CSV table of C-alpha atoms (C1' of nucleotides) in Angstrom, one decimal:
chain,number,residue,atom,x,y,z
A,5,MET,CA,-95.1,10.8,14.8
A,6,PHE,CA,-93.3,8.3,12.6
A,7,SER,CA,-90.5,7.8,15.0
A,8,LYS,CA,-91.4,4.1,15.4
A,9,PHE,CA,-91.1,3.6,11.7
A,10,LEU,CA,-88.0,5.7,11.3
A,11,SER,CA,-86.1,3.8,14.0
A,12,LEU,CA,-86.8,0.4,12.4
A,13,GLU,CA,-84.0,-1.9,11.4
A,14,SER,CA,-83.2,-0.6,7.9
A,15,GLN,CA,-84.0,-3.7,5.9
A,16,ARG,CA,-87.5,-4.0,7.2
A,17,GLN,CA,-87.9,-0.3,6.9
A,18,SER,CA,-87.0,-0.3,3.3
A,19,ALA,CA,-89.2,-3.4,2.7
A,20,ILE,CA,-92.2,-1.5,4.0
A,21,LEU,CA,-91.2,1.7,2.3
A,22,ASN,CA,-90.9,0.1,-1.2
A,23,ALA,CA,-93.9,-2.0,-0.8
A,24,ALA,CA,-96.0,1.0,0.0
A,25,LEU,CA,-94.5,3.2,-2.7
A,26,LYS,CA,-95.2,0.4,-5.2
A,27,GLU,CA,-98.8,-0.1,-4.2
A,28,PHE,CA,-99.6,3.6,-4.0
A,29,ALA,CA,-97.8,4.3,-7.3
A,30,LYS,CA,-99.6,1.5,-9.1
A,31,LYS,CA,-103.1,2.1,-7.7
A,32,GLY,CA,-103.3,5.6,-6.4
A,33,PHE,CA,-104.3,6.5,-2.8
A,34,ASP,CA,-107.9,5.4,-2.8
A,35,ASP,CA,-107.4,2.1,-4.5
A,36,ALA,CA,-104.2,1.1,-2.8
A,37,SER,CA,-104.7,-1.6,-0.2
A,38,THR,CA,-103.0,-1.7,3.2
A,39,ASN,CA,-103.5,-5.4,3.2
A,40,VAL,CA,-101.3,-5.7,0.1
A,41,ILE,CA,-98.7,-3.4,1.5
A,42,ALA,CA,-98.4,-5.4,4.7
A,43,LYS,CA,-98.3,-8.7,2.8
A,44,GLU,CA,-95.6,-7.5,0.4
A,45,SER,CA,-93.6,-6.1,3.3
A,46,GLY,CA,-93.7,-9.5,4.9
A,47,ILE,CA,-95.3,-8.4,8.1
A,48,SER,CA,-98.8,-8.6,9.5
A,49,LYS,CA,-101.3,-5.8,9.1
A,50,PRO,CA,-101.5,-4.9,12.8
A,51,LEU,CA,-97.8,-4.6,13.0
A,52,MET,CA,-97.8,-2.3,10.1
A,53,PHE,CA,-100.4,-0.1,11.7
A,54,HIS,CA,-98.3,-0.2,14.9
A,55,TYR,CA,-95.7,1.7,12.8
A,56,VAL,CA,-97.8,3.9,10.7
A,57,ASN,CA,-101.1,4.6,12.5
A,58,SER,CA,-103.2,5.3,9.4
A,59,LYS,CA,-103.3,4.9,5.6
A,60,LYS,CA,-103.6,8.6,5.1
A,61,ASP,CA,-100.9,9.6,7.4
A,62,PHE,CA,-98.6,7.0,5.9
A,63,PHE,CA,-99.2,8.3,2.5
A,64,LEU,CA,-98.5,11.9,3.5
A,65,PHE,CA,-95.4,10.8,5.4
A,66,LEU,CA,-94.2,9.0,2.3
A,67,TYR,CA,-94.8,12.1,0.3
A,68,ASP,CA,-92.6,14.3,2.5
A,69,TYR,CA,-90.0,11.6,2.9
A,70,CYS,CA,-89.7,11.0,-0.8
A,71,LEU,CA,-89.5,14.7,-1.6
A,72,ASP,CA,-86.7,14.8,0.9
A,73,ILE,CA,-84.8,12.0,-0.7
A,74,LEU,CA,-85.4,13.4,-4.2
A,75,GLY,CA,-84.0,16.8,-3.0
A,76,ARG,CA,-80.9,15.3,-1.4
A,77,GLU,CA,-80.2,12.6,-3.9
A,78,TYR,CA,-81.4,14.1,-7.2
A,79,PHE,CA,-82.3,17.7,-7.6
A,80,ASP,CA,-79.4,19.0,-5.4
A,81,ARG,CA,-76.9,16.9,-7.3
A,82,ILE,CA,-77.7,18.3,-10.7
A,83,ASP,CA,-74.8,20.5,-11.6
A,84,LEU,CA,-76.5,23.6,-13.0
A,85,ASN,CA,-73.2,25.0,-14.1
A,86,GLU,CA,-73.0,22.4,-16.7
A,87,LYS,CA,-74.5,24.1,-19.7
A,88,ASP,CA,-74.1,21.3,-22.2
A,89,ILE,CA,-77.5,19.6,-22.7
A,90,VAL,CA,-76.1,16.2,-23.5
A,91,GLU,CA,-73.9,16.3,-20.4
A,92,ARG,CA,-76.7,17.6,-18.3
A,93,LEU,CA,-79.0,14.8,-19.5
A,94,ARG,CA,-76.3,12.3,-18.8
A,95,GLN,CA,-76.1,13.4,-15.2
A,96,THR,CA,-79.8,13.5,-14.6
A,97,CYS,CA,-80.4,10.1,-16.1
A,98,LEU,CA,-77.6,8.4,-14.3
A,99,LEU,CA,-78.8,9.9,-11.0
A,100,LYS,CA,-82.2,8.7,-11.8
A,101,ILE,CA,-81.0,5.2,-12.5
A,102,GLN,CA,-79.0,5.1,-9.3
A,103,LEU,CA,-82.0,6.2,-7.3
A,104,ILE,CA,-84.3,3.8,-8.9
A,105,GLN,CA,-82.1,0.9,-7.9
A,106,LYS,CA,-82.7,1.8,-4.2
A,107,TYR,CA,-86.4,3.0,-4.6
A,108,PRO,CA,-87.8,1.5,-7.8
A,109,TRP,CA,-91.2,3.3,-7.4
A,110,ILE,CA,-90.2,6.7,-6.0
A,111,PHE,CA,-90.7,8.7,-9.2
A,112,ASP,CA,-94.0,7.0,-10.0
A,113,PHE,CA,-95.2,7.6,-6.5
A,114,ILE,CA,-94.4,11.3,-6.6
A,115,ARG,CA,-96.1,11.6,-9.9
A,116,VAL,CA,-99.2,9.9,-8.6
A,117,ALA,CA,-99.2,12.0,-5.5
A,118,VAL,CA,-98.9,15.2,-7.4
A,119,PHE,CA,-101.7,14.4,-9.9
A,120,THR,CA,-104.1,12.5,-7.6
A,121,ASP,CA,-107.7,13.6,-7.3
A,122,SER,CA,-108.4,11.7,-4.1
A,123,GLU,CA,-110.6,13.7,-1.9
A,124,VAL,CA,-108.9,12.2,1.2
A,125,VAL,CA,-105.4,13.5,0.6
A,126,LYS,CA,-105.7,16.2,-2.1
A,127,ASP,CA,-106.1,19.2,0.3
A,128,ASP,CA,-103.2,18.1,2.6
A,129,LEU,CA,-101.0,17.6,-0.5
A,130,VAL,CA,-101.6,21.1,-1.8
A,131,LYS,CA,-101.0,22.5,1.6
A,132,ARG,CA,-97.5,21.1,1.7
A,133,ARG,CA,-96.7,21.3,-1.9
A,134,LYS,CA,-93.2,22.6,-2.0
A,135,MET,CA,-93.4,23.5,-5.6
A,136,VAL,CA,-92.8,20.1,-7.3
A,137,GLU,CA,-92.8,21.4,-10.8
A,138,ALA,CA,-94.9,19.3,-13.2
A,139,SER,CA,-92.5,20.3,-15.9
A,140,ILE,CA,-89.0,19.7,-14.9
A,141,PHE,CA,-88.1,20.9,-18.3
A,142,GLU,CA,-88.0,24.6,-17.8
A,143,ARG,CA,-86.1,24.5,-14.6
A,144,PHE,CA,-83.4,22.1,-15.5
A,145,TYR,CA,-83.2,22.6,-19.2
A,146,GLY,CA,-83.9,26.3,-19.5
A,147,ASP,CA,-80.4,27.8,-19.4
A,148,ILE,CA,-78.6,25.5,-21.9
A,149,ASP,CA,-75.8,26.6,-24.1
A,150,THR,CA,-76.9,26.1,-27.6
A,151,SER,CA,-73.9,27.6,-29.3
A,152,CYS,CA,-72.5,24.2,-30.1
A,153,PHE,CA,-75.6,23.2,-32.1
A,154,ARG,CA,-75.2,23.0,-35.8
A,155,SER,CA,-76.2,26.4,-37.1
A,156,GLU,CA,-79.0,25.3,-39.4
A,157,LEU,CA,-81.0,23.8,-36.5
A,158,ASP,CA,-83.9,25.3,-34.7
A,159,THR,CA,-82.4,25.2,-31.2
A,160,GLU,CA,-85.6,24.9,-29.3
A,161,LYS,CA,-86.8,22.0,-31.3
A,162,ALA,CA,-83.4,20.4,-31.2
A,163,LYS,CA,-83.4,20.6,-27.4
A,164,GLN,CA,-86.8,19.0,-27.2
A,165,LEU,CA,-85.8,16.3,-29.6
A,166,ILE,CA,-82.7,15.4,-27.7
A,167,PHE,CA,-84.7,15.5,-24.5
A,168,TRP,CA,-87.3,13.1,-25.8
A,169,ALA,CA,-84.7,10.8,-27.3
A,170,VAL,CA,-82.8,10.5,-24.0
A,171,GLY,CA,-86.0,10.1,-22.2
A,172,GLY,CA,-86.9,7.2,-24.4
A,173,TYR,CA,-83.7,5.4,-23.6
A,174,ALA,CA,-84.1,6.1,-19.9
A,175,ASP,CA,-87.7,4.9,-19.7
A,176,GLN,CA,-86.7,1.7,-21.3
A,177,ILE,CA,-84.0,1.1,-18.7
A,178,LEU,CA,-86.2,2.1,-15.8
A,179,GLU,CA,-88.9,-0.2,-17.0
A,180,GLN,CA,-86.5,-3.1,-16.9
A,181,PHE,CA,-85.6,-2.2,-13.3
A,182,LYS,CA,-89.2,-2.3,-12.1
A,183,SER,CA,-90.1,-5.6,-13.7
A,184,SER,CA,-87.0,-7.6,-12.8
A,185,ASP,CA,-86.4,-7.0,-9.1
A,186,VAL,CA,-83.0,-8.8,-9.3
A,187,SER,CA,-81.7,-5.4,-8.6
A,188,GLU,CA,-78.2,-6.3,-9.5
A,189,PHE,CA,-78.0,-5.0,-13.0
A,190,ASP,CA,-74.7,-4.5,-14.9
A,191,PHE,CA,-74.6,-0.8,-14.3
A,192,GLU,CA,-71.3,-0.4,-16.1
A,193,LYS,CA,-72.7,-1.9,-19.3
A,194,ILE,CA,-75.8,0.3,-19.2
A,195,ARG,CA,-73.6,3.3,-18.7
A,196,THR,CA,-71.4,2.3,-21.7
A,197,GLU,CA,-74.5,1.8,-23.9
A,198,PHE,CA,-76.0,5.0,-22.7
A,199,ASP,CA,-72.8,6.9,-23.5
A,200,GLY,CA,-72.9,5.4,-27.0
A,201,TYR,CA,-76.3,6.9,-27.6
A,202,LEU,CA,-75.2,10.2,-26.2
A,203,ASN,CA,-72.1,10.4,-28.4
A,204,GLU,CA,-74.4,9.7,-31.4
A,205,LEU,CA,-76.5,12.6,-30.3
A,206,ARG,CA,-73.5,14.8,-30.2
A,207,LYS,CA,-72.3,13.7,-33.6
A,208,THR,CA,-75.7,14.4,-34.9
A,209,TYR,CA,-76.7,17.7,-33.4
A,210,TYR,CA,-73.4,19.4,-32.7
A,211,LYS,CA,-71.0,21.1,-35.1
B,21,MET,CA,-123.2,-13.6,-28.1
B,22,PHE,CA,-122.6,-9.8,-28.1
B,23,SER,CA,-125.3,-9.2,-30.7
B,24,LYS,CA,-127.3,-7.1,-28.2
B,25,PHE,CA,-124.3,-4.9,-27.6
B,26,LEU,CA,-123.4,-4.7,-31.3
B,27,SER,CA,-126.9,-3.7,-32.4
B,28,LEU,CA,-127.0,-0.8,-29.9
B,29,GLU,CA,-127.5,2.8,-31.1
B,30,SER,CA,-124.0,3.9,-31.8
B,31,GLN,CA,-123.8,6.7,-29.3
B,32,ARG,CA,-124.6,4.5,-26.4
B,33,GLN,CA,-122.5,1.8,-27.7
B,34,SER,CA,-119.4,4.0,-27.9
B,35,ALA,CA,-120.2,5.4,-24.5
B,36,ILE,CA,-120.1,2.0,-22.9
B,37,LEU,CA,-117.2,0.9,-25.0
B,38,ASN,CA,-115.0,3.8,-24.1
B,39,ALA,CA,-116.0,3.7,-20.4
B,40,ALA,CA,-115.0,0.1,-20.3
B,41,LEU,CA,-111.8,0.6,-22.1
B,42,LYS,CA,-110.9,3.4,-19.8
B,43,GLU,CA,-111.7,1.5,-16.6
B,44,PHE,CA,-109.9,-1.6,-17.7
B,45,ALA,CA,-106.9,0.3,-19.0
B,46,LYS,CA,-106.5,2.3,-15.8
B,47,LYS,CA,-107.1,-0.5,-13.3
B,48,GLY,CA,-106.5,-3.8,-15.1
B,49,PHE,CA,-109.0,-6.6,-15.2
B,50,ASP,CA,-109.2,-7.6,-11.5
B,51,ASP,CA,-109.4,-4.1,-10.1
B,52,ALA,CA,-111.7,-2.7,-12.7
B,53,SER,CA,-115.2,-2.2,-11.4
B,54,THR,CA,-118.4,-2.9,-13.4
B,55,ASN,CA,-120.2,-0.3,-11.3
B,56,VAL,CA,-117.8,2.4,-12.4
B,57,ILE,CA,-118.2,1.3,-16.1
B,58,ALA,CA,-122.0,1.4,-15.9
B,59,LYS,CA,-122.0,4.8,-14.1
B,60,GLU,CA,-119.6,6.3,-16.6
B,61,SER,CA,-121.6,4.9,-19.4
B,62,GLY,CA,-124.7,6.7,-18.0
B,63,ILE,CA,-126.7,3.5,-17.7
B,64,SER,CA,-127.7,1.2,-14.8
B,65,LYS,CA,-125.7,-1.8,-14.0
B,66,PRO,CA,-128.4,-4.4,-14.7
B,67,LEU,CA,-128.8,-2.8,-18.2
B,68,MET,CA,-125.2,-3.1,-18.8
B,69,PHE,CA,-125.3,-6.8,-17.8
B,70,HIS,CA,-128.2,-7.1,-20.1
B,71,TYR,CA,-125.8,-6.3,-22.9
B,72,VAL,CA,-122.6,-7.9,-21.9
B,73,ASN,CA,-123.5,-10.9,-19.6
B,74,SER,CA,-120.3,-11.0,-17.6
B,75,LYS,CA,-117.3,-9.0,-16.7
B,76,LYS,CA,-114.9,-11.6,-18.0
B,77,ASP,CA,-116.7,-12.1,-21.3
B,78,PHE,CA,-117.0,-8.4,-21.8
B,79,PHE,CA,-113.2,-8.0,-21.3
B,80,LEU,CA,-112.5,-10.7,-23.8
B,81,PHE,CA,-114.9,-9.3,-26.3
B,82,LEU,CA,-113.3,-5.9,-26.0
B,83,TYR,CA,-109.9,-7.5,-26.6
B,84,ASP,CA,-111.1,-9.1,-29.9
B,85,TYR,CA,-113.0,-6.0,-30.9
B,86,CYS,CA,-110.1,-3.7,-30.3
B,87,LEU,CA,-107.6,-5.9,-32.1
B,88,ASP,CA,-110.0,-5.8,-35.0
B,89,ILE,CA,-110.2,-2.1,-35.0
B,90,LEU,CA,-106.4,-1.8,-34.6
B,91,GLY,CA,-105.9,-4.1,-37.5
B,92,ARG,CA,-108.3,-2.3,-39.8
B,93,GLU,CA,-107.6,1.3,-38.8
B,94,TYR,CA,-103.9,1.1,-37.8
B,95,PHE,CA,-101.7,-1.8,-38.8
B,96,ASP,CA,-103.2,-2.4,-42.2
B,97,ARG,CA,-102.9,1.3,-43.1
B,98,ILE,CA,-99.2,1.5,-42.5
B,99,ASP,CA,-97.6,1.7,-45.9
B,100,LEU,CA,-94.7,-0.8,-45.6
B,101,ASN,CA,-93.4,0.3,-49.0
B,102,GLU,CA,-92.4,3.6,-47.5
B,103,LYS,CA,-88.8,3.0,-46.5
B,104,ASP,CA,-88.0,6.4,-45.1
B,105,ILE,CA,-88.1,6.2,-41.3
B,106,VAL,CA,-89.3,9.7,-40.7
B,107,GLU,CA,-92.1,9.4,-43.2
B,108,ARG,CA,-93.0,6.0,-41.7
B,109,LEU,CA,-93.1,7.5,-38.2
B,110,ARG,CA,-95.2,10.4,-39.5
B,111,GLN,CA,-97.8,7.9,-40.8
B,112,THR,CA,-98.0,5.8,-37.8
B,113,CYS,CA,-98.2,8.7,-35.4
B,114,LEU,CA,-100.9,10.5,-37.3
B,115,LEU,CA,-102.8,7.2,-37.5
B,116,LYS,CA,-102.4,6.8,-33.8
B,117,ILE,CA,-103.6,10.3,-33.1
B,118,GLN,CA,-106.7,9.9,-35.3
B,119,LEU,CA,-107.6,6.6,-33.6
B,120,ILE,CA,-107.1,8.0,-30.2
B,121,GLN,CA,-109.7,10.7,-30.9
B,122,LYS,CA,-112.3,8.0,-31.4
B,123,TYR,CA,-111.0,5.5,-28.8
B,124,PRO,CA,-108.9,7.4,-26.3
B,125,TRP,CA,-107.9,4.3,-24.3
B,126,ILE,CA,-107.6,1.7,-26.9
B,127,PHE,CA,-103.8,1.4,-26.9
B,128,ASP,CA,-103.6,1.4,-23.2
B,129,PHE,CA,-106.3,-1.2,-23.0
B,130,ILE,CA,-104.5,-3.5,-25.4
B,131,ARG,CA,-101.2,-3.0,-23.5
B,132,VAL,CA,-102.9,-3.9,-20.2
B,133,ALA,CA,-104.6,-6.9,-21.8
B,134,VAL,CA,-101.3,-8.2,-23.2
B,135,PHE,CA,-99.3,-7.8,-20.0
B,136,THR,CA,-102.0,-8.7,-17.4
B,137,ASP,CA,-101.3,-11.4,-14.9
B,138,SER,CA,-104.9,-11.8,-13.9
B,139,GLU,CA,-105.7,-15.5,-13.3
B,140,VAL,CA,-109.2,-15.0,-14.6
B,141,VAL,CA,-108.4,-13.9,-18.1
B,142,LYS,CA,-104.8,-14.8,-18.7
B,143,ASP,CA,-105.4,-18.3,-20.2
B,144,ASP,CA,-108.1,-17.1,-22.5
B,145,LEU,CA,-105.9,-14.3,-23.7
B,146,VAL,CA,-103.0,-16.5,-24.6
B,147,LYS,CA,-105.4,-18.8,-26.4
B,148,ARG,CA,-106.5,-16.1,-28.7
B,149,ARG,CA,-103.3,-14.1,-29.0
B,150,LYS,CA,-103.1,-13.3,-32.6
B,151,MET,CA,-99.5,-12.3,-32.3
B,152,VAL,CA,-99.7,-8.9,-30.8
B,153,GLU,CA,-96.1,-8.1,-30.8
B,154,ALA,CA,-94.8,-6.6,-27.6
B,155,SER,CA,-92.1,-4.9,-29.7
B,156,ILE,CA,-93.7,-3.1,-32.7
B,157,PHE,CA,-90.2,-2.0,-33.4
B,158,GLU,CA,-88.8,-4.9,-35.3
B,159,ARG,CA,-91.9,-5.5,-37.5
B,160,PHE,CA,-92.5,-1.9,-38.5
B,161,TYR,CA,-89.1,-0.4,-38.4
B,162,GLY,CA,-86.9,-3.4,-39.4
B,163,ASP,CA,-86.7,-2.8,-43.2
B,164,ILE,CA,-85.9,0.9,-43.2
B,165,ASP,CA,-83.7,2.5,-45.8
B,166,THR,CA,-80.8,4.0,-44.0
B,167,SER,CA,-78.8,5.2,-47.1
B,168,CYS,CA,-80.0,8.7,-46.6
B,169,PHE,CA,-78.5,8.9,-43.1
B,170,ARG,CA,-75.3,10.9,-42.7
B,171,SER,CA,-72.5,8.6,-43.3
B,172,GLU,CA,-70.7,9.1,-40.0
B,173,LEU,CA,-73.7,7.9,-38.0
B,174,ASP,CA,-74.3,4.5,-36.4
B,175,THR,CA,-77.5,3.7,-38.3
B,176,GLU,CA,-79.0,1.4,-35.7
B,177,LYS,CA,-78.5,3.9,-32.9
B,178,ALA,CA,-79.8,6.7,-35.2
B,179,LYS,CA,-83.0,4.8,-35.9
B,180,GLN,CA,-83.6,4.2,-32.2
B,181,LEU,CA,-82.9,7.8,-31.3
B,182,ILE,CA,-85.3,9.1,-34.0
B,183,PHE,CA,-87.9,6.5,-32.8
B,184,TRP,CA,-87.6,7.7,-29.2
B,185,ALA,CA,-87.7,11.3,-30.1
B,186,VAL,CA,-90.9,11.0,-32.2
B,187,GLY,CA,-92.4,8.8,-29.5
B,188,GLY,CA,-91.7,11.5,-27.0
B,189,TYR,CA,-93.7,14.0,-29.0
B,190,ALA,CA,-96.5,11.6,-29.7
B,191,ASP,CA,-96.8,10.6,-26.0
B,192,GLN,CA,-97.1,14.3,-25.1
B,193,ILE,CA,-100.0,14.8,-27.5
B,194,LEU,CA,-101.8,11.6,-26.6
B,195,GLU,CA,-101.5,12.5,-22.9
B,196,GLN,CA,-103.3,15.7,-23.7
B,197,PHE,CA,-106.1,13.9,-25.5
B,198,LYS,CA,-106.8,11.6,-22.6
B,199,SER,CA,-106.9,14.4,-20.0
B,200,SER,CA,-109.0,16.9,-21.8
B,201,ASP,CA,-112.0,15.0,-23.2
B,202,VAL,CA,-113.0,18.1,-25.2
B,203,SER,CA,-112.1,15.9,-28.1
B,204,GLU,CA,-112.1,18.7,-30.5
B,205,PHE,CA,-108.5,19.6,-30.8
B,206,ASP,CA,-106.9,21.6,-33.6
B,207,PHE,CA,-105.7,18.7,-35.5
B,208,GLU,CA,-104.2,20.8,-38.3
B,209,LYS,CA,-102.1,22.8,-35.8
B,210,ILE,CA,-100.8,19.6,-34.3
B,211,ARG,CA,-99.9,18.2,-37.7
B,212,THR,CA,-98.0,21.4,-38.5
B,213,GLU,CA,-96.1,21.3,-35.3
B,214,PHE,CA,-95.4,17.7,-35.7
B,215,ASP,CA,-94.1,18.2,-39.3
B,216,GLY,CA,-91.8,20.9,-37.9
B,217,TYR,CA,-90.2,18.4,-35.6
B,218,LEU,CA,-89.9,15.8,-38.3
B,219,ASN,CA,-88.2,18.3,-40.6
B,220,GLU,CA,-85.8,19.1,-37.9
B,221,LEU,CA,-85.0,15.4,-37.6
B,222,ARG,CA,-84.4,15.2,-41.3
B,223,LYS,CA,-82.1,18.2,-41.2
B,224,THR,CA,-80.2,16.6,-38.4
B,225,TYR,CA,-79.9,12.9,-39.3
B,226,TYR,CA,-80.0,13.0,-43.1
B,227,LYS,CA,-77.3,14.1,-45.6
C,29,DC,C1',-89.1,-14.8,36.8
C,30,DT,C1',-90.7,-10.3,35.4
C,31,DC,C1',-91.7,-6.8,32.7
C,32,DA,C1',-91.9,-4.5,28.5
C,33,DT,C1',-92.0,-4.7,23.7
C,34,DA,C1',-92.7,-7.0,19.1
C,35,DT,C1',-96.0,-9.5,16.8
C,36,DT,C1',-100.0,-11.9,15.5
C,37,DG,C1',-104.8,-14.3,14.8
C,38,DA,C1',-109.3,-13.2,15.2
C,39,DC,C1',-112.4,-10.0,14.8
C,40,DC,C1',-115.3,-5.4,13.9
C,41,DT,C1',-118.2,-2.6,10.8
C,42,DA,C1',-118.8,-0.5,6.4
C,43,DT,C1',-118.4,-0.8,1.7
C,44,DT,C1',-118.0,-2.8,-2.6
C,45,DA,C1',-117.7,-6.7,-5.6
C,46,DG,C1',-120.2,-9.3,-9.5
C,47,DG,C1',-124.6,-10.4,-10.6
C,48,DT,C1',-129.9,-11.2,-10.5
C,49,DA,C1',-135.3,-11.1,-9.7
C,50,DA,C1',-138.9,-8.7,-10.1
C,51,DA,C1',-141.2,-4.8,-10.9
C,52,DT,C1',-141.9,-0.7,-13.9
C,53,DA,C1',-141.9,2.4,-18.2
C,54,DG,C1',-142.6,2.9,-22.7
C,55,DG,C1',-143.8,2.1,-27.5
C,56,DC,C1',-146.9,-0.3,-30.7
C,57,DA,C1',-150.5,-3.1,-32.7
C,58,DT,C1',-155.1,-4.2,-32.1
D,17,DA,C1',-158.0,1.5,-23.7
D,18,DT,C1',-155.9,-3.2,-23.9
D,19,DG,C1',-152.4,-6.3,-24.1
D,20,DC,C1',-147.7,-7.4,-25.2
D,21,DC,C1',-142.9,-7.0,-25.8
D,22,DT,C1',-138.7,-4.9,-24.8
D,23,DA,C1',-135.9,-1.4,-22.3
D,24,DT,C1',-134.7,-0.1,-18.0
D,25,DT,C1',-134.5,0.4,-13.0
D,26,DT,C1',-134.9,-0.4,-7.9
D,27,DA,C1',-133.9,-3.4,-4.5
D,28,DC,C1',-131.6,-7.0,-3.3
D,29,DC,C1',-128.2,-11.3,-2.9
D,30,DT,C1',-123.8,-13.3,-1.1
D,31,DA,C1',-118.9,-13.1,-0.9
D,32,DA,C1',-115.0,-10.5,-0.5
D,33,DT,C1',-112.4,-6.7,1.0
D,34,DA,C1',-111.8,-2.3,3.0
D,35,DG,C1',-109.4,0.3,7.1
D,36,DG,C1',-108.5,-0.6,11.7
D,37,DT,C1',-108.4,-2.6,16.6
D,38,DC,C1',-108.2,-6.0,20.7
D,39,DA,C1',-106.5,-9.1,23.3
D,40,DA,C1',-103.5,-12.7,23.4
D,41,DT,C1',-98.9,-14.6,22.6
D,42,DA,C1',-93.8,-14.6,21.6
D,43,DT,C1',-89.5,-12.9,22.7
D,44,DG,C1',-85.7,-10.8,24.7
D,45,DA,C1',-83.3,-8.0,28.7
D,46,DG,C1',-82.5,-7.5,33.5
DNA sequence: CTCATATTGACCTATTAGGTAAATAGGCAT
DNA sequence: ATGCCTATTTACCTAATAGGTCAATATGAG
């Protein structure tokens, strides 16, 4: 059904894709405008509808497509054998940052899709909900080895605090990506800075 | 100019106020709808315009009004003599939580107002910008006593990590407030839980 | 030159935008 | 009851925008 879209030259395809993700992520399904998406994609509206045939179908297609990407390029790449929480967070955040460089709005889009109340798409979304957990926390941070934590700490609270701290750093970086679309950041520098904070966390929470 | 609005019976006034803050906070100035605000306030649109005379003026009035509230009930109440970062964060977060109970969207609204690009209100906003710092961090967490930190820690990084961690907890709570408008939360329980996390931070970062 | 495909300007109808005019509802003094 | 003032609403205005389509053009391959 979306064969026309999928066989597009990749640059135009990703222009349309990211424009749509951005508009839907920022405004939600109902308030998002196809005019805006077309304009930001750099094509005319009729051409866009030549590719995607309706706003609703486009949204649902994007949902499936993004879950697919997230599966392949994010969830499946998290090494669940790694039981060290700092290392695990390092992995997930770096994966996230890499993915955001290619699809700056993918996480926001999925969040909006999962929590939307729009009557138009709600039913179709629950039908196809492949269990996108609202709380990533349990699934990816449930089986963590806490034996390295300093013994006087409450391990559950410590896990949460580390999680929030790293999340704070990540959010700050991701925010920068979304505003300045000069997508060529100094990835190495970010990684170094990030590792600095992670080491600090190890020094603080570990024996 | 807004005397009619200000002399309203307080229940109706706060209904309109919070409805407007919510709509503007969620959609920004341009995309916010006066129809939605009126409907959510429980009054007709002409009556609303009887009180506020235009969308733009209403928005600017709200900006001034909220800055005033924030000054009186937030910034001015932060005890700058308290040099302990955990205690300082405790204060600011509890103040924030209290304020959010009364005005669930006030912080989001101010953020939206400060960062908006709307041609209609941008100029008027910069004219009256009474220095709403984008980064609260420097002003309220610049002169912190770090002598109690464990000596092997990088104090700047440690401060940031504590800040992010507490912010993570606060965001989680505030999110709950905004979704469930059954505004009667168990404030005591939250405070106890919060203090639990803060103590954990002290145990971890302090000598 | 032809045919098919890519692409667009102009247009459709329905809805919503911000805002108002004029009529009504309601309380209060006479 | 009467008149008067304010609170409040119904019905409406024009302009813009919504999602979407049609018919015409631009473009490239054979």
